[in-house]
Amino acid sequence: MQDYKNPNLLLSETDFEPGKVLWRSPSNLAIVKYWGKYGVQLPRNPSISFTLENAFTETVLEYAPRTSGKEGVQLDFLFHGEMNEPFRLKMVKFLKSITDIFPFLNQMDLRVQSANSFPHSAGIASSASSMSALALALCSVEDELFDTLGDDDAFEKKASFVSRLGSGSACRSIFGTMGLWGEMDGVEGSSNLYALPYADNVHDVFKTFHDDILIASKSEKSVSSRAGHALMEDNDYAEPRYRQANQRMKDLLSALQSGDVEKFGTIAENEALTLHALMMTSEPSYLLMRPNSLKMIEIIRDYRQRTGHQVYFSLDAGPNLHVLYPEDIVHEIRPFIENELVQYCEDEIWIPDWVGNGPVQI
Ligand code: PMV
């Protein structure tokens, strides 16, 4: 099994040139969800997501020869220009866990500055965008210092692998349009270790799909994704769920290929509600949807029935709604959101977003 451990990535000279890399990496929205894991962030079932455009993290990573003589990972960290000790400690822990992949991290002083495009307090999970941005930056540093990742595919594969170690779902954010993660019959090269770009077999209608994010509540999640994945281990529905996810992946890939928006939307909604049903049926049980999440779901379904417009919803592990619809009805759906849904958003916050082209180095 590929693990990317590489003791050769050590600098022989300790007075190398200081450098700086900057990556912008997007968040993603799973249509078939990853929920349940084993080993080191390995998924119990395959998943696939839209890569977003507007919700992203920008990460600047500066490195310089170590002057302090201290051991281990040495990191300064600024989030939105301010020191943030809890985030810094989380990042140090993650960097320490990957020093066998990037041994040179122990030879430098690091400074990371990170900022999200969306308000930190909006209750949008940022682990996918932030972990993928960091992983891309680390791969760029490796390539600058050792010239090892010049091939784009090799670079992206390693960046996806490293992102996965930071946050499972982050491994899909490396690729534009859609990312597919997890072994799946019929998808060549699919792996539990990293995601694959998934755009070639996707009908054009989905390449410009909208994915607006409606903030039902800005509060922090009461149960983390990490705890949620762990609760799947004793969930009575776990095994049937993994079977179901595999079947839904097959059905979804065929809908993506043929451009069947209705089938796509039905799967997206069922997946969102299944994810939350799994939370409700865990022990202890928990609920992340809020009354306004349900209210908005009902309004979307009612609007779809009334108008025939193909607008659907999804949810992440939180109360906020993702409103999914094709580009050709944007002039109907935007006013619908403004007139009928925004009143159920906390502080009337919603973030227009759509399927994007993936990360960029700046
Ligand atoms: O990447 P994690 O460990 O935060 O898990 C997130 C899983 C979901 O967002 C709920 C679903 C998914 O596949 O992205």
mmCIF file of N, CA, C and O in Angstrom, residues 231-309:
data_model
loop_
_atom_site.group_PDB
_atom_site.id
_atom_site.type_symbol
_atom_site.label_atom_id
_atom_site.label_comp_id
_atom_site.label_asym_id
_atom_site.label_seq_id
_atom_site.Cartn_x
_atom_site.Cartn_y
_atom_site.Cartn_z
ATOM 1 N N LEU A 231 -19.031 6.991 15.870
ATOM 2 C CA LEU A 231 -20.310 6.408 16.305
ATOM 3 C C LEU A 231 -20.871 5.434 15.275
ATOM 4 O O LEU A 231 -21.717 4.597 15.592
ATOM 5 N N MET A 232 -20.412 5.530 14.023
ATOM 6 C CA MET A 232 -20.875 4.585 13.004
ATOM 7 C C MET A 232 -20.437 3.157 13.323
ATOM 8 O O MET A 232 -21.081 2.199 12.873
ATOM 9 N N GLU A 233 -19.369 3.019 14.083
ATOM 10 C CA GLU A 233 -18.851 1.666 14.353
ATOM 11 C C GLU A 233 -19.882 0.789 15.064
ATOM 12 O O GLU A 233 -19.913 -0.412 14.868
ATOM 13 N N ASP A 234 -20.708 1.400 15.920
ATOM 14 C CA ASP A 234 -21.714 0.611 16.645
ATOM 15 C C ASP A 234 -23.123 0.899 16.172
ATOM 16 O O ASP A 234 -24.089 0.536 16.844
ATOM 17 N N ASN A 235 -23.238 1.557 15.044
ATOM 18 C CA ASN A 235 -24.579 1.879 14.549
ATOM 19 C C ASN A 235 -25.175 0.631 13.872
ATOM 20 O O ASN A 235 -24.554 0.022 13.001
ATOM 21 N N ASP A 236 -26.396 0.256 14.296
ATOM 22 C CA ASP A 236 -27.043 -0.946 13.749
ATOM 23 C C ASP A 236 -27.252 -0.865 12.243
ATOM 24 O O ASP A 236 -27.411 -1.881 11.573
ATOM 25 N N TYR A 237 -27.314 0.347 11.732
ATOM 26 C CA TYR A 237 -27.593 0.514 10.304
ATOM 27 C C TYR A 237 -26.317 0.621 9.460
ATOM 28 O O TYR A 237 -26.395 0.845 8.250
ATOM 29 N N ALA A 238 -25.161 0.479 10.100
ATOM 30 C CA ALA A 238 -23.910 0.744 9.382
ATOM 31 C C ALA A 238 -23.755 -0.148 8.138
ATOM 32 O O ALA A 238 -23.539 0.362 7.034
ATOM 33 N N GLU A 239 -23.904 -1.451 8.308
ATOM 34 C CA GLU A 239 -23.658 -2.347 7.162
ATOM 35 C C GLU A 239 -24.618 -2.089 6.000
ATOM 36 O O GLU A 239 -24.171 -1.910 4.859
ATOM 37 N N PRO A 240 -25.953 -2.050 6.278
ATOM 38 C CA PRO A 240 -26.853 -1.705 5.161
ATOM 39 C C PRO A 240 -26.533 -0.340 4.561
ATOM 40 O O PRO A 240 -26.674 -0.142 3.354
ATOM 41 N N ARG A 241 -26.088 0.591 5.383
ATOM 42 C CA ARG A 241 -25.744 1.920 4.860
ATOM 43 C C ARG A 241 -24.593 1.829 3.852
ATOM 44 O O ARG A 241 -24.628 2.433 2.790
ATOM 45 N N TYR A 242 -23.549 1.061 4.180
ATOM 46 C CA TYR A 242 -22.407 0.991 3.264
ATOM 47 C C TYR A 242 -22.822 0.328 1.936
ATOM 48 O O TYR A 242 -22.387 0.736 0.868
ATOM 49 N N ARG A 243 -23.714 -0.675 2.042
ATOM 50 C CA ARG A 243 -24.219 -1.302 0.807
ATOM 51 C C ARG A 243 -25.008 -0.290 -0.012
ATOM 52 O O ARG A 243 -24.844 -0.171 -1.222
ATOM 53 N N GLN A 244 -25.844 0.454 0.689
ATOM 54 C CA GLN A 244 -26.678 1.458 0.019
ATOM 55 C C GLN A 244 -25.808 2.514 -0.674
ATOM 56 O O GLN A 244 -26.074 2.937 -1.802
ATOM 57 N N ALA A 245 -24.747 2.956 0.006
ATOM 58 C CA ALA A 245 -23.879 3.994 -0.563
ATOM 59 C C ALA A 245 -23.246 3.494 -1.859
ATOM 60 O O ALA A 245 -23.138 4.231 -2.845
ATOM 61 N N ASN A 246 -22.835 2.213 -1.868
ATOM 62 C CA ASN A 246 -22.238 1.657 -3.089
ATOM 63 C C ASN A 246 -23.240 1.643 -4.236
ATOM 64 O O ASN A 246 -22.901 1.984 -5.366
ATOM 65 N N GLN A 247 -24.481 1.255 -3.927
ATOM 66 C CA GLN A 247 -25.517 1.232 -4.965
ATOM 67 C C GLN A 247 -25.802 2.656 -5.450
ATOM 68 O O GLN A 247 -25.922 2.909 -6.653
ATOM 69 N N ARG A 248 -25.883 3.586 -4.500
ATOM 70 C CA ARG A 248 -26.191 4.975 -4.898
ATOM 71 C C ARG A 248 -25.062 5.573 -5.737
ATOM 72 O O ARG A 248 -25.315 6.388 -6.631
ATOM 73 N N MET A 249 -23.833 5.175 -5.440
ATOM 74 C CA MET A 249 -22.718 5.651 -6.271
ATOM 75 C C MET A 249 -22.924 5.194 -7.713
ATOM 76 O O MET A 249 -22.781 5.976 -8.655
ATOM 77 N N LYS A 250 -23.289 3.919 -7.876
ATOM 78 C CA LYS A 250 -23.502 3.402 -9.243
ATOM 79 C C LYS A 250 -24.613 4.186 -9.936
ATOM 80 O O LYS A 250 -24.482 4.613 -11.081
ATOM 81 N N ASP A 251 -25.718 4.361 -9.209
ATOM 82 C CA ASP A 251 -26.864 5.062 -9.802
ATOM 83 C C ASP A 251 -26.499 6.515 -10.110
ATOM 84 O O ASP A 251 -26.884 7.055 -11.147
ATOM 85 N N LEU A 252 -25.740 7.125 -9.205
ATOM 86 C CA LEU A 252 -25.394 8.532 -9.410
ATOM 87 C C LEU A 252 -24.455 8.697 -10.603
ATOM 88 O O LEU A 252 -24.630 9.603 -11.426
ATOM 89 N N LEU A 253 -23.458 7.812 -10.721
ATOM 90 C CA LEU A 253 -22.525 7.948 -11.844
ATOM 91 C C LEU A 253 -23.263 7.829 -13.170
ATOM 92 O O LEU A 253 -22.944 8.537 -14.131
ATOM 93 N N SER A 254 -24.285 6.965 -13.200
ATOM 94 C CA SER A 254 -25.016 6.856 -14.469
ATOM 95 C C SER A 254 -25.844 8.128 -14.707
ATOM 96 O O SER A 254 -25.931 8.610 -15.835
ATOM 97 N N ALA A 255 -26.438 8.713 -13.648
ATOM 98 C CA ALA A 255 -27.194 9.969 -13.814
ATOM 99 C C ALA A 255 -26.266 11.118 -14.215
ATOM 100 O O ALA A 255 -26.631 11.969 -15.031
ATOM 101 N N LEU A 256 -25.062 11.117 -13.666
ATOM 102 C CA LEU A 256 -24.104 12.182 -14.012
ATOM 103 C C LEU A 256 -23.732 12.100 -15.483
ATOM 104 O O LEU A 256 -23.575 13.110 -16.164
ATOM 105 N N GLN A 257 -23.590 10.871 -15.960
ATOM 106 C CA GLN A 257 -23.177 10.688 -17.346
ATOM 107 C C GLN A 257 -24.289 11.075 -18.317
ATOM 108 O O GLN A 257 -24.060 11.773 -19.306
ATOM 109 N N SER A 258 -25.523 10.661 -17.987
ATOM 110 C CA SER A 258 -26.616 10.906 -18.943
ATOM 111 C C SER A 258 -27.217 12.299 -18.798
ATOM 112 O O SER A 258 -27.994 12.728 -19.632
ATOM 113 N N GLY A 259 -26.880 12.997 -17.698
ATOM 114 C CA GLY A 259 -27.464 14.335 -17.504
ATOM 115 C C GLY A 259 -28.850 14.270 -16.886
ATOM 116 O O GLY A 259 -29.661 15.180 -17.077
ATOM 117 N N ASP A 260 -29.131 13.195 -16.152
ATOM 118 C CA ASP A 260 -30.448 13.016 -15.537
ATOM 119 C C ASP A 260 -30.517 13.802 -14.220
ATOM 120 O O ASP A 260 -30.167 13.293 -13.143
ATOM 121 N N VAL A 261 -31.005 15.039 -14.313
ATOM 122 C CA VAL A 261 -30.993 15.934 -13.142
ATOM 123 C C VAL A 261 -31.953 15.439 -12.060
ATOM 124 O O VAL A 261 -31.670 15.529 -10.866
ATOM 125 N N GLU A 262 -33.086 14.866 -12.492
ATOM 126 C CA GLU A 262 -34.062 14.413 -11.494
ATOM 127 C C GLU A 262 -33.496 13.254 -10.657
ATOM 128 O O GLU A 262 -33.608 13.239 -9.431
ATOM 129 N N LYS A 263 -32.868 12.317 -11.341
ATOM 130 C CA LYS A 263 -32.285 11.183 -10.617
ATOM 131 C C LYS A 263 -31.157 11.674 -9.700
ATOM 132 O O LYS A 263 -31.050 11.263 -8.542
ATOM 133 N N PHE A 264 -30.335 12.578 -10.230
ATOM 134 C CA PHE A 264 -29.269 13.178 -9.428
ATOM 135 C C PHE A 264 -29.842 13.818 -8.161
ATOM 136 O O PHE A 264 -29.363 13.598 -7.049
ATOM 137 N N GLY A 265 -30.890 14.631 -8.345
ATOM 138 C CA GLY A 265 -31.466 15.371 -7.220
ATOM 139 C C GLY A 265 -32.084 14.449 -6.187
ATOM 140 O O GLY A 265 -31.971 14.691 -4.978
ATOM 141 N N THR A 266 -32.738 13.387 -6.679
ATOM 142 C CA THR A 266 -33.351 12.437 -5.744
ATOM 143 C C THR A 266 -32.272 11.772 -4.890
ATOM 144 O O THR A 266 -32.412 11.642 -3.674
ATOM 145 N N ILE A 267 -31.174 11.389 -5.531
ATOM 146 C CA ILE A 267 -30.087 10.751 -4.768
ATOM 147 C C ILE A 267 -29.475 11.769 -3.794
ATOM 148 O O ILE A 267 -29.229 11.460 -2.629
ATOM 149 N N ALA A 268 -29.258 12.998 -4.264
ATOM 150 C CA ALA A 268 -28.638 14.012 -3.390
ATOM 151 C C ALA A 268 -29.471 14.218 -2.128
ATOM 152 O O ALA A 268 -28.943 14.244 -1.012
ATOM 153 N N GLU A 269 -30.787 14.350 -2.299
ATOM 154 C CA GLU A 269 -31.638 14.587 -1.123
ATOM 155 C C GLU A 269 -31.663 13.362 -0.213
ATOM 156 O O GLU A 269 -31.580 13.485 1.016
ATOM 157 N N ASN A 270 -31.787 12.173 -0.807
ATOM 158 C CA ASN A 270 -31.817 10.969 0.029
ATOM 159 C C ASN A 270 -30.516 10.796 0.804
ATOM 160 O O ASN A 270 -30.523 10.378 1.958
ATOM 161 N N GLU A 271 -29.403 11.123 0.157
ATOM 162 C CA GLU A 271 -28.113 11.018 0.842
ATOM 163 C C GLU A 271 -28.028 11.985 2.028
ATOM 164 O O GLU A 271 -27.552 11.632 3.099
ATOM 165 N N ALA A 272 -28.486 13.218 1.807
ATOM 166 C CA ALA A 272 -28.431 14.213 2.888
ATOM 167 C C ALA A 272 -29.244 13.729 4.082
ATOM 168 O O ALA A 272 -28.789 13.768 5.229
ATOM 169 N N LEU A 273 -30.470 13.225 3.790
ATOM 170 C CA LEU A 273 -31.335 12.803 4.900
ATOM 171 C C LEU A 273 -30.813 11.512 5.529
ATOM 172 O O LEU A 273 -30.953 11.305 6.735
ATOM 173 N N THR A 274 -30.180 10.647 4.727
ATOM 174 C CA THR A 274 -29.590 9.428 5.294
ATOM 175 C C THR A 274 -28.474 9.784 6.271
ATOM 176 O O THR A 274 -28.380 9.210 7.361
ATOM 177 N N LEU A 275 -27.632 10.732 5.867
ATOM 178 C CA LEU A 275 -26.531 11.154 6.753
ATOM 179 C C LEU A 275 -27.089 11.582 8.110
ATOM 180 O O LEU A 275 -26.604 11.157 9.174
ATOM 181 N N HIS A 276 -28.128 12.395 8.072
ATOM 182 C CA HIS A 276 -28.681 12.892 9.335
ATOM 183 C C HIS A 276 -29.449 11.797 10.079
ATOM 184 O O HIS A 276 -29.452 11.768 11.306
ATOM 185 N N ALA A 277 -30.047 10.869 9.320
ATOM 186 C CA ALA A 277 -30.708 9.735 9.973
ATOM 187 C C ALA A 277 -29.685 8.876 10.713
ATOM 188 O O ALA A 277 -29.949 8.362 11.806
ATOM 189 N N LEU A 278 -28.493 8.751 10.131
ATOM 190 C CA LEU A 278 -27.448 7.959 10.799
ATOM 191 C C LEU A 278 -27.029 8.632 12.104
ATOM 192 O O LEU A 278 -26.736 7.963 13.093
ATOM 193 N N MET A 279 -27.017 9.951 12.105
ATOM 194 C CA MET A 279 -26.696 10.660 13.350
ATOM 195 C C MET A 279 -27.794 10.427 14.387
ATOM 196 O O MET A 279 -27.530 10.177 15.551
ATOM 197 N N MET A 280 -29.036 10.487 13.921
ATOM 198 C CA MET A 280 -30.159 10.327 14.856
ATOM 199 C C MET A 280 -30.232 8.916 15.415
ATOM 200 O O MET A 280 -30.754 8.700 16.499
ATOM 201 N N THR A 281 -29.720 7.931 14.634
ATOM 202 C CA THR A 281 -29.801 6.540 15.090
ATOM 203 C C THR A 281 -28.495 6.056 15.702
ATOM 204 O O THR A 281 -28.329 4.868 15.953
ATOM 205 N N SER A 282 -27.555 6.975 15.931
ATOM 206 C CA SER A 282 -26.332 6.597 16.645
ATOM 207 C C SER A 282 -26.629 6.534 18.140
ATOM 208 O O SER A 282 -27.642 7.049 18.599
ATOM 209 N N GLU A 283 -25.757 5.901 18.873
ATOM 210 C CA GLU A 283 -25.892 5.905 20.336
ATOM 211 C C GLU A 283 -24.634 6.472 20.964
ATOM 212 O O GLU A 283 -23.582 5.859 20.803
ATOM 213 N N PRO A 284 -24.693 7.633 21.637
ATOM 214 C CA PRO A 284 -25.899 8.426 21.814
ATOM 215 C C PRO A 284 -26.349 9.067 20.509
ATOM 216 O O PRO A 284 -25.530 9.375 19.646
ATOM 217 N N SER A 285 -27.651 9.270 20.440
ATOM 218 C CA SER A 285 -28.246 9.893 19.258
ATOM 219 C C SER A 285 -28.009 11.400 19.282
ATOM 220 O O SER A 285 -27.908 11.994 20.341
ATOM 221 N N TYR A 286 -27.890 11.994 18.116
ATOM 222 C CA TYR A 286 -27.806 13.455 18.082
ATOM 223 C C TYR A 286 -28.427 14.008 16.815
ATOM 224 O O TYR A 286 -28.645 13.276 15.845
ATOM 225 N N LEU A 287 -28.688 15.289 16.859
ATOM 226 C CA LEU A 287 -29.440 15.972 15.796
ATOM 227 C C LEU A 287 -28.697 17.235 15.418
ATOM 228 O O LEU A 287 -28.474 18.082 16.284
ATOM 229 N N LEU A 288 -28.312 17.386 14.179
ATOM 230 C CA LEU A 288 -27.642 18.639 13.793
ATOM 231 C C LEU A 288 -28.539 19.551 12.964
ATOM 232 O O LEU A 288 -28.241 20.726 12.791
ATOM 233 N N MET A 289 -29.653 19.018 12.439
ATOM 234 C CA MET A 289 -30.572 19.908 11.724
ATOM 235 C C MET A 289 -31.286 20.791 12.732
ATOM 236 O O MET A 289 -31.509 20.385 13.884
ATOM 237 N N ARG A 290 -31.650 21.980 12.302
ATOM 238 C CA ARG A 290 -32.395 22.915 13.144
ATOM 239 C C ARG A 290 -33.806 23.055 12.561
ATOM 240 O O ARG A 290 -34.039 22.698 11.396
ATOM 241 N N PRO A 291 -34.731 23.572 13.356
ATOM 242 C CA PRO A 291 -36.089 23.748 12.810
ATOM 243 C C PRO A 291 -36.076 24.476 11.465
ATOM 244 O O PRO A 291 -36.817 24.095 10.549
ATOM 245 N N ASN A 292 -35.220 25.471 11.314
ATOM 246 C CA ASN A 292 -35.203 26.201 10.040
ATOM 247 C C ASN A 292 -34.623 25.374 8.889
ATOM 248 O O ASN A 292 -34.922 25.646 7.728
ATOM 249 N N SER A 293 -33.788 24.374 9.196
ATOM 250 C CA SER A 293 -33.318 23.485 8.116
ATOM 251 C C SER A 293 -34.535 22.754 7.541
ATOM 252 O O SER A 293 -34.710 22.678 6.319
ATOM 253 N N LEU A 294 -35.374 22.219 8.436
ATOM 254 C CA LEU A 294 -36.556 21.471 7.985
ATOM 255 C C LEU A 294 -37.539 22.376 7.245
ATOM 256 O O LEU A 294 -38.123 21.981 6.243
ATOM 257 N N LYS A 295 -37.692 23.574 7.783
ATOM 258 C CA LYS A 295 -38.610 24.534 7.157
ATOM 259 C C LYS A 295 -38.171 24.772 5.698
ATOM 260 O O LYS A 295 -38.974 24.710 4.767
ATOM 261 N N MET A 296 -36.867 25.000 5.512
ATOM 262 C CA MET A 296 -36.365 25.293 4.162
ATOM 263 C C MET A 296 -36.487 24.071 3.245
ATOM 264 O O MET A 296 -36.794 24.198 2.056
ATOM 265 N N ILE A 297 -36.277 22.882 3.807
ATOM 266 C CA ILE A 297 -36.438 21.654 3.006
ATOM 267 C C ILE A 297 -37.876 21.555 2.493
ATOM 268 O O ILE A 297 -38.134 21.285 1.309
ATOM 269 N N GLU A 298 -38.821 21.825 3.380
ATOM 270 C CA GLU A 298 -40.232 21.740 2.969
ATOM 271 C C GLU A 298 -40.559 22.777 1.894
ATOM 272 O O GLU A 298 -41.276 22.482 0.937
ATOM 273 N N ILE A 299 -40.015 23.976 2.045
ATOM 274 C CA ILE A 299 -40.305 25.035 1.069
ATOM 275 C C ILE A 299 -39.704 24.674 -0.293
ATOM 276 O O ILE A 299 -40.337 24.872 -1.338
ATOM 277 N N ILE A 300 -38.496 24.111 -0.279
ATOM 278 C CA ILE A 300 -37.862 23.725 -1.557
ATOM 279 C C ILE A 300 -38.686 22.629 -2.251
ATOM 280 O O ILE A 300 -38.957 22.698 -3.447
ATOM 281 N N ARG A 301 -39.102 21.637 -1.472
ATOM 282 C CA ARG A 301 -39.883 20.555 -2.078
ATOM 283 C C ARG A 301 -41.216 21.053 -2.609
ATOM 284 O O ARG A 301 -41.662 20.648 -3.686
ATOM 285 N N ASP A 302 -41.834 21.933 -1.851
ATOM 286 C CA ASP A 302 -43.119 22.494 -2.279
ATOM 287 C C ASP A 302 -42.946 23.334 -3.556
ATOM 288 O O ASP A 302 -43.723 23.222 -4.502
ATOM 289 N N TYR A 303 -41.885 24.137 -3.586
ATOM 290 C CA TYR A 303 -41.610 24.987 -4.761
ATOM 291 C C TYR A 303 -41.367 24.105 -5.998
ATOM 292 O O TYR A 303 -41.844 24.400 -7.091
ATOM 293 N N ARG A 304 -40.635 23.030 -5.795
ATOM 294 C CA ARG A 304 -40.345 22.127 -6.925
ATOM 295 C C ARG A 304 -41.643 21.542 -7.488
ATOM 296 O O ARG A 304 -41.829 21.488 -8.700
ATOM 297 N N GLN A 305 -42.515 21.139 -6.584
ATOM 298 C CA GLN A 305 -43.786 20.557 -7.021
ATOM 299 C C GLN A 305 -44.655 21.607 -7.731
ATOM 300 O O GLN A 305 -45.254 21.330 -8.764
ATOM 301 N N ARG A 306 -44.677 22.805 -7.161
ATOM 302 C CA ARG A 306 -45.505 23.883 -7.705
ATOM 303 C C ARG A 306 -45.045 24.325 -9.087
ATOM 304 O O ARG A 306 -45.836 24.584 -9.971
ATOM 305 N N THR A 307 -43.713 24.444 -9.254
ATOM 306 C CA THR A 307 -43.181 25.093 -10.453
ATOM 307 C C THR A 307 -42.590 24.107 -11.459
ATOM 308 O O THR A 307 -42.363 24.470 -12.614
ATOM 309 N N GLY A 308 -42.277 22.909 -11.002
ATOM 310 C CA GLY A 308 -41.587 21.960 -11.873
ATOM 311 C C GLY A 308 -40.110 22.267 -12.054
ATOM 312 O O GLY A 308 -39.407 21.561 -12.778
ATOM 313 N N HIS A 309 -39.601 23.310 -11.368
ATOM 314 C CA HIS A 309 -38.171 23.616 -11.494
ATOM 315 C C HIS A 309 -37.323 22.583 -10.747
ATOM 316 O O HIS A 309 -37.641 22.193 -9.629
#
